[in-house]
mmCIF file of C-alpha atoms in Angstrom:
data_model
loop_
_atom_site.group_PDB
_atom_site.id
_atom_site.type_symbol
_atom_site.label_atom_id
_atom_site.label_comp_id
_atom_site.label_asym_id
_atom_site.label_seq_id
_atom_site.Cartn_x
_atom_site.Cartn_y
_atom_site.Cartn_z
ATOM 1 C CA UNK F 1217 4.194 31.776 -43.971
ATOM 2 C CA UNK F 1218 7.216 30.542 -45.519
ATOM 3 C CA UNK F 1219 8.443 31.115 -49.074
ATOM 4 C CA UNK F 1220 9.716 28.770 -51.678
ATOM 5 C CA UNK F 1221 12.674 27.064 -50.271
ATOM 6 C CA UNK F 1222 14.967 25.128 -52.608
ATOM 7 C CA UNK F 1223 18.200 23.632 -51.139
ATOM 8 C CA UNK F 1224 21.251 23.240 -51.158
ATOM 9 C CA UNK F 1225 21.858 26.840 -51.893
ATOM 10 C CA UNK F 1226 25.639 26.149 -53.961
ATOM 11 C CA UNK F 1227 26.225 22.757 -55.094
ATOM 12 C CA UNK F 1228 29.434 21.939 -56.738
ATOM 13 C CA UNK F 1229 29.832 18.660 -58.613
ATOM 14 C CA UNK F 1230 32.472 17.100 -61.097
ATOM 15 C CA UNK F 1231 31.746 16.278 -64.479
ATOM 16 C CA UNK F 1232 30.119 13.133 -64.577
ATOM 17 C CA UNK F 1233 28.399 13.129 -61.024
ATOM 18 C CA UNK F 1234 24.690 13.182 -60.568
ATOM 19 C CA UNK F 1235 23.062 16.764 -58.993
ATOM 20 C CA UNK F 1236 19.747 16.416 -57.385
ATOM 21 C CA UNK F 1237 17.838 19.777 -56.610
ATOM 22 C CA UNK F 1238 15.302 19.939 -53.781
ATOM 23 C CA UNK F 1239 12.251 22.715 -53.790
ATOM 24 C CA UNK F 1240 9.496 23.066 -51.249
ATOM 25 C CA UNK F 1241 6.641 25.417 -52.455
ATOM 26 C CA UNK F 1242 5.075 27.676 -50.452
ATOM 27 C CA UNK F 1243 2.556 26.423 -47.626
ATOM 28 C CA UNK F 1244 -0.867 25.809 -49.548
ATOM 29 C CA UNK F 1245 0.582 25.643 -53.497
ATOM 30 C CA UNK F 1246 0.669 22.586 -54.805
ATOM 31 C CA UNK F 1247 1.956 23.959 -58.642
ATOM 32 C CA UNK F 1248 6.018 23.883 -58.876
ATOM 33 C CA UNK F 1249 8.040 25.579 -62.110
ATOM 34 C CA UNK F 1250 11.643 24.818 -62.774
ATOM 35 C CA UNK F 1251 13.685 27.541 -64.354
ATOM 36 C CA UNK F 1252 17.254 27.213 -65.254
ATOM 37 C CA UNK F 1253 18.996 31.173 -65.394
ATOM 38 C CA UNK F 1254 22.588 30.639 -67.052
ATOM 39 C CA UNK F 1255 25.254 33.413 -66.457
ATOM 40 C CA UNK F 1256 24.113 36.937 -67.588
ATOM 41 C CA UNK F 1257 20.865 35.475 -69.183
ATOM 42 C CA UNK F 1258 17.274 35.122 -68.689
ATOM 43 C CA UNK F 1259 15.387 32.663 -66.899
ATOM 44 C CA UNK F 1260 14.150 29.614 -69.213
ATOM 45 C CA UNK F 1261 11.429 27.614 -68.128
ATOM 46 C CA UNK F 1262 12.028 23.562 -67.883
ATOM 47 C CA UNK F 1263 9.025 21.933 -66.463
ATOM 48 C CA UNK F 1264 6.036 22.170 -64.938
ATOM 49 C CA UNK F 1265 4.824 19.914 -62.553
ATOM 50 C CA UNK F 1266 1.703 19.444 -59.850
ATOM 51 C CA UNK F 1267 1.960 16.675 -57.073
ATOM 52 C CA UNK F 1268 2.658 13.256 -58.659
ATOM 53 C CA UNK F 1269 2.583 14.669 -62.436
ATOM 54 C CA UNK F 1270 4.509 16.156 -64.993
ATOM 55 C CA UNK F 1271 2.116 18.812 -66.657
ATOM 56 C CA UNK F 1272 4.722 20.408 -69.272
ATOM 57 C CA UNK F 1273 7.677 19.223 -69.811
ATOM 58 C CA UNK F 1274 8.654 21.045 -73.346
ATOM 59 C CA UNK F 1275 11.605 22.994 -71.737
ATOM 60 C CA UNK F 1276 13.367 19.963 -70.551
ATOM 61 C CA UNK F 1277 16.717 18.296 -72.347
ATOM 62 C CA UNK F 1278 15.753 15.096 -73.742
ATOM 63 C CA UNK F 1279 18.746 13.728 -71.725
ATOM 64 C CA UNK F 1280 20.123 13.826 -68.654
ATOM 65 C CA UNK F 1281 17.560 15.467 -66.932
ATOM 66 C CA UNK F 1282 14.200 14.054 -64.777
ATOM 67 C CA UNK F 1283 11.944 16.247 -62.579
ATOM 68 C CA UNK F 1284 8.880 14.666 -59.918
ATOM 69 C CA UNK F 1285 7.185 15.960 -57.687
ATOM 70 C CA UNK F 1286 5.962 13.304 -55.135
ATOM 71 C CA UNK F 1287 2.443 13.110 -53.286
ATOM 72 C CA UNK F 1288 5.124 14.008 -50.058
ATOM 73 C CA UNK F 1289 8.511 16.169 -49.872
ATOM 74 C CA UNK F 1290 9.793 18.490 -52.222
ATOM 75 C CA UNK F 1291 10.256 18.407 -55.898
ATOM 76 C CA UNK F 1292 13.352 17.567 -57.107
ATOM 77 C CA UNK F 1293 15.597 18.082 -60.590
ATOM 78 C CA UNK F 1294 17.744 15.901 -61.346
ATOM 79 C CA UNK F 1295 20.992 16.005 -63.519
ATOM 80 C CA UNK F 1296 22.670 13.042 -64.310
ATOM 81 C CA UNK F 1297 26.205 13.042 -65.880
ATOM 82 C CA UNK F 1298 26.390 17.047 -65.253
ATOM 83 C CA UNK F 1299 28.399 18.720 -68.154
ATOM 84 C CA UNK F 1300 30.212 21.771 -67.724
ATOM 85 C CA UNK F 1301 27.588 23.716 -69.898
ATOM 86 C CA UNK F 1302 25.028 22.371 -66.903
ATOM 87 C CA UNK F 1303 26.726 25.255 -64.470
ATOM 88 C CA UNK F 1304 23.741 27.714 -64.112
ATOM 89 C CA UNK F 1305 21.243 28.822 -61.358
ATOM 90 C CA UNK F 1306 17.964 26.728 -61.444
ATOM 91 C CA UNK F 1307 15.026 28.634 -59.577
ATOM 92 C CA UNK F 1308 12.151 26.743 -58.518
ATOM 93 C CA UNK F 1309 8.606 28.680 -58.304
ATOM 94 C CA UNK F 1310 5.303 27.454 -57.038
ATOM 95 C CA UNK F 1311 1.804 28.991 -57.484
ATOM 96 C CA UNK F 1312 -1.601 28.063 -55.503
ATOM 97 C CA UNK F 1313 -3.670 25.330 -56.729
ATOM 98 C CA UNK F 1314 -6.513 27.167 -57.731
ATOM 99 C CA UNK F 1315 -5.797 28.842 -60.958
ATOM 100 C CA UNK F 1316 -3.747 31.749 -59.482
ATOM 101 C CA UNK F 1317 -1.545 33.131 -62.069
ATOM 102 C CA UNK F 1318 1.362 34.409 -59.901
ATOM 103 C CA UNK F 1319 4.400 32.668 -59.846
ATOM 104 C CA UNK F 1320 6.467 33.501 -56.443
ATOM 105 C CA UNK F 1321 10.672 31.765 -56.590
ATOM 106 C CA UNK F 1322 12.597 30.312 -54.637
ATOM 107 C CA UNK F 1323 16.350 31.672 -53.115
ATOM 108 C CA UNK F 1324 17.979 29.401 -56.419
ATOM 109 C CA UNK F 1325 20.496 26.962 -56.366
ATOM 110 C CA UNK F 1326 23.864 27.665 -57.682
ATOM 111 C CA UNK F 1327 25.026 24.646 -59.409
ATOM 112 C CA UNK F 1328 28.798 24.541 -60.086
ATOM 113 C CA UNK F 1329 30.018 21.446 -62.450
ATOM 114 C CA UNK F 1330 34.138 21.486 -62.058
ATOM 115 C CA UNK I 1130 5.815 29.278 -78.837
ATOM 116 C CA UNK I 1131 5.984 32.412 -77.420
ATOM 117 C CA UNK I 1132 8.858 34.769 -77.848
ATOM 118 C CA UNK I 1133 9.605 38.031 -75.313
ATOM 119 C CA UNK I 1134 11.732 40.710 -76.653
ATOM 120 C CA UNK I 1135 13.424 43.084 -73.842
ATOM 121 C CA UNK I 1136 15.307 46.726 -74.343
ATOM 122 C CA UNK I 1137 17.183 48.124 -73.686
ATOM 123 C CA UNK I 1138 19.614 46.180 -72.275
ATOM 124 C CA UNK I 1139 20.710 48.599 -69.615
ATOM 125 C CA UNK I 1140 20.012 51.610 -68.675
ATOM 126 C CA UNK I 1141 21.271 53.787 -66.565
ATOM 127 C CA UNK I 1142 19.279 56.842 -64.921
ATOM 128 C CA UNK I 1143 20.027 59.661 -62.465
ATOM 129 C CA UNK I 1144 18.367 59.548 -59.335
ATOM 130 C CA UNK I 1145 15.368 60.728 -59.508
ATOM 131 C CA UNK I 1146 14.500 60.655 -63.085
ATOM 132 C CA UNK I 1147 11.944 58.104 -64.592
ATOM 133 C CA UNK I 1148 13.094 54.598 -66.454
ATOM 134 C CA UNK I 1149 10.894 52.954 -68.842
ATOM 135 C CA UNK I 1150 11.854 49.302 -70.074
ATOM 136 C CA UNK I 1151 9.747 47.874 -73.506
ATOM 137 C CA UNK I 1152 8.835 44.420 -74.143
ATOM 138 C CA UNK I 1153 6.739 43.040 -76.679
ATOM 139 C CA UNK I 1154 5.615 39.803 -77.021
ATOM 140 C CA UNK I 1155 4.568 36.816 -80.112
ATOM 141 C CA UNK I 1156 1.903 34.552 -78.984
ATOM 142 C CA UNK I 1157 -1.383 36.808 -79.076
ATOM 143 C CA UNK I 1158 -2.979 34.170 -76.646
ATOM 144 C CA UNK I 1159 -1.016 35.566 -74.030
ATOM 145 C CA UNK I 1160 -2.972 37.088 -71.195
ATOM 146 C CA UNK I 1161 -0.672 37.241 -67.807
ATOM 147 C CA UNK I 1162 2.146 39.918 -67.495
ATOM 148 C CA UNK I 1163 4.347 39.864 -65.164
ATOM 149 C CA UNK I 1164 7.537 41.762 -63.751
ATOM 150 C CA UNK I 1165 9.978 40.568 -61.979
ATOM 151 C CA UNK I 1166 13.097 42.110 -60.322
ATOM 152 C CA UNK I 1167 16.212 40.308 -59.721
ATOM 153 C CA UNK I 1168 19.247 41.591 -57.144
ATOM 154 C CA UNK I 1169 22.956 40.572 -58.080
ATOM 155 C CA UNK I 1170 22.653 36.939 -56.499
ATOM 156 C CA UNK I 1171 18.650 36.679 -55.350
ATOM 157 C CA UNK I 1172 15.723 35.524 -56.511
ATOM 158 C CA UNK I 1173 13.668 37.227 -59.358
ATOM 159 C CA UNK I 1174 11.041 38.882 -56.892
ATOM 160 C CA UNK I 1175 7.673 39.671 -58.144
ATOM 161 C CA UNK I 1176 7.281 43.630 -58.120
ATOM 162 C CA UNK I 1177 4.233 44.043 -60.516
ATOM 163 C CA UNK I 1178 1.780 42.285 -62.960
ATOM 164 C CA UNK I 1179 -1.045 43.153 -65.731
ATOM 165 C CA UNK I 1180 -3.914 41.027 -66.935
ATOM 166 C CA UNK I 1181 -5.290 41.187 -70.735
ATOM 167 C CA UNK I 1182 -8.403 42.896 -69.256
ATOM 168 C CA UNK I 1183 -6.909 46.211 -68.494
ATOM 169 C CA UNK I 1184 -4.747 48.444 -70.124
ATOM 170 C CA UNK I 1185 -2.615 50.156 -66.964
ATOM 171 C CA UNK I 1186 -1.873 49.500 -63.760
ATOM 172 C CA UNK I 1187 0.008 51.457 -60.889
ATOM 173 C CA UNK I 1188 1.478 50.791 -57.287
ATOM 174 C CA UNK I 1189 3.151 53.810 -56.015
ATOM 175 C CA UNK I 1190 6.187 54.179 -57.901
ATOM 176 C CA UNK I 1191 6.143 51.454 -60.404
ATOM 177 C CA UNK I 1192 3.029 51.544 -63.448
ATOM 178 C CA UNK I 1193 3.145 49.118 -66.207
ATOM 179 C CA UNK I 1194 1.083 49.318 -69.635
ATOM 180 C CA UNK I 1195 -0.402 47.105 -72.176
ATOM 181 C CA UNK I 1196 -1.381 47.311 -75.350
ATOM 182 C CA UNK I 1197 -3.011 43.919 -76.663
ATOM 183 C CA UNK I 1198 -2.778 45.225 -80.155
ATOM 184 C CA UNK I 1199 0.625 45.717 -80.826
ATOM 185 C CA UNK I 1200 1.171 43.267 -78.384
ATOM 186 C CA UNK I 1201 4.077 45.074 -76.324
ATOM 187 C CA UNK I 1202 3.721 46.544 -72.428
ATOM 188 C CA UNK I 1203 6.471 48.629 -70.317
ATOM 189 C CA UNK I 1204 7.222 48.935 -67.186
ATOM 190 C CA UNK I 1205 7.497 52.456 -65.636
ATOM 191 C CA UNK I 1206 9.655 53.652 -61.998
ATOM 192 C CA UNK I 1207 8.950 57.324 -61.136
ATOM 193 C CA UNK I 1208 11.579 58.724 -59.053
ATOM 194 C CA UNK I 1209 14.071 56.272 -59.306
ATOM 195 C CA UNK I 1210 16.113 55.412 -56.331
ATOM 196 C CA UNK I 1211 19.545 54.008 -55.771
ATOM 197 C CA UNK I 1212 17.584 50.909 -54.528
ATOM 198 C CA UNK I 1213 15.889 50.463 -58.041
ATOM 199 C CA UNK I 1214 19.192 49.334 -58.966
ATOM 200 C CA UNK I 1215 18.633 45.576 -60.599
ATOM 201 C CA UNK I 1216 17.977 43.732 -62.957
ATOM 202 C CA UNK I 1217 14.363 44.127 -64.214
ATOM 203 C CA UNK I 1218 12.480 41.019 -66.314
ATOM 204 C CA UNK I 1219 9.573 41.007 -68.346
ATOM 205 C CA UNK I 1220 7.498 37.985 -68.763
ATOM 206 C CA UNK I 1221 4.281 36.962 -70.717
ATOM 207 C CA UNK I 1222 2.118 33.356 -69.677
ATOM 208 C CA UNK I 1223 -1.314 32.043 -71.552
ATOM 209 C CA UNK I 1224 -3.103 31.872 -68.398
ATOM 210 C CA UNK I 1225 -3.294 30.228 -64.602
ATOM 211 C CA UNK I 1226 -0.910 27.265 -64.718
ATOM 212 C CA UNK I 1227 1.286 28.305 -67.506
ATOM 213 C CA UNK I 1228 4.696 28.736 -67.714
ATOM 214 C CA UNK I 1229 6.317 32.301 -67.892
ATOM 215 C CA UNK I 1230 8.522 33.082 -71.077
ATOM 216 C CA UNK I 1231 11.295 35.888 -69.949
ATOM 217 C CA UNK I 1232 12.589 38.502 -71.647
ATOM 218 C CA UNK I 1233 16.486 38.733 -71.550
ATOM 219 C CA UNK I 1234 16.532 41.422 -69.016
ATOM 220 C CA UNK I 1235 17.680 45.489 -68.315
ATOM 221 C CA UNK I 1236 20.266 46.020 -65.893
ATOM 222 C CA UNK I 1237 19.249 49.404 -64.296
ATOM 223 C CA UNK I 1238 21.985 51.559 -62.778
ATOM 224 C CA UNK I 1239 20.389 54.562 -61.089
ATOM 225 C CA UNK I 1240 23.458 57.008 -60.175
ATOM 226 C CA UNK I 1241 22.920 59.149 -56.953
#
């Protein structure tokens, strides 16, 4: 049984460019979290989404940044116009669909804004 | 909304001595706690949680407590190994399909 993949691992953009962030949940979880972990810090949740809807949303920048999570594929974050300040690693972690409290991550991506 | 205070910050332990990291939490509602630990460049990886309906819980080396009244639980490694060496997070969620709200973190050093 596979874990939560996310992909691409390192992603290095210029200021200004557009970074889209891929995560598959584990097989049978249909509940995806977005965390974004800057430098030395914590994790800080972003959104929360199930297939086709965005369930919380109250850690999200107004700007900039979209999330979905279609009925097929992976969810994806998306950063439009990355800033500098944008260079963190953003976890993805998915729980089952029926009420399960864990939440298991995913490997991170690495996102680099030059 | 919730807030999750960490400490210490580090700590660093001899092998084989115990470390105990504190966290206390805001939102009363809370009911999930979770702990995560996190290796230089990996994911946070799930080592040990507590619901609101008990007060301990244990898994070999690792037991974490809760206290619903003063609202704070710890996390405690027995017999610390070089291998414990991480960073440890504390987290605290409502209930099932709820996001987590993280502590800042202890960076454990466990010297052989």
């Amino acid at each position: 049984n596979a874990g939560v993949m996310q992909n691409p691992r390192h992603l290095v953009r210029r200021r200004g460019q557009e970074a889209r962030l891929r995560c598959s949940p584990m097989k049978g979880h249909s509940h995806v979290y977005w965390y974004r972990q800057l430098p030395e810090e914590g994790l800080k949740f972003m959104v929360y989404l199930q297939k086709e809807n965005i369930i919380d949303e109250s850690g999200m920048p107004k700007e900039r940044f979209s999330a979905e999570f279609p009925k097929e594929g992976p969810s994806i974050l998306r950063i439009q116009q990355v800033v500098r300040g944008d260079s963190a690693a953003y976890f993805c972690a998915s729980s089952p669909e029926t009420g399960a409290d864990e939440q298991y991550f995913g490997p991170g991506t690495r996102l680099t804004v030059t | 909304g919730e807030n999750v205070e960490q400490h210490p910050s580090t700590l660093s332990v001899q092998e084989g001595d115990s470390a105990v990291i504190k966290c206390t939490y805001s939102d009363s509602a809370s009911n999930y706690f979770p702990w995560y630990k996190q290796e230089l460049g990996k994911r946070p990886q799930l080592i040990i949680d507590i619901r609101s309906n008990v007060g301990e819980k244990k898994d070999q080396r690792i037991a974490v407590t809760l206290n619903k009244t003063a609202k704070h639980f710890s996390l405690h490694i027995t017999e610390t190994q070089p291998e414990d060496s991480a960073v440890y997070f504390c987290a605290a969620s409502k209930a099932a399909g709820n996001k987590l709200t993280f502590g800042g973190g202890t960076r454990v050093l466990v010297k052989p």
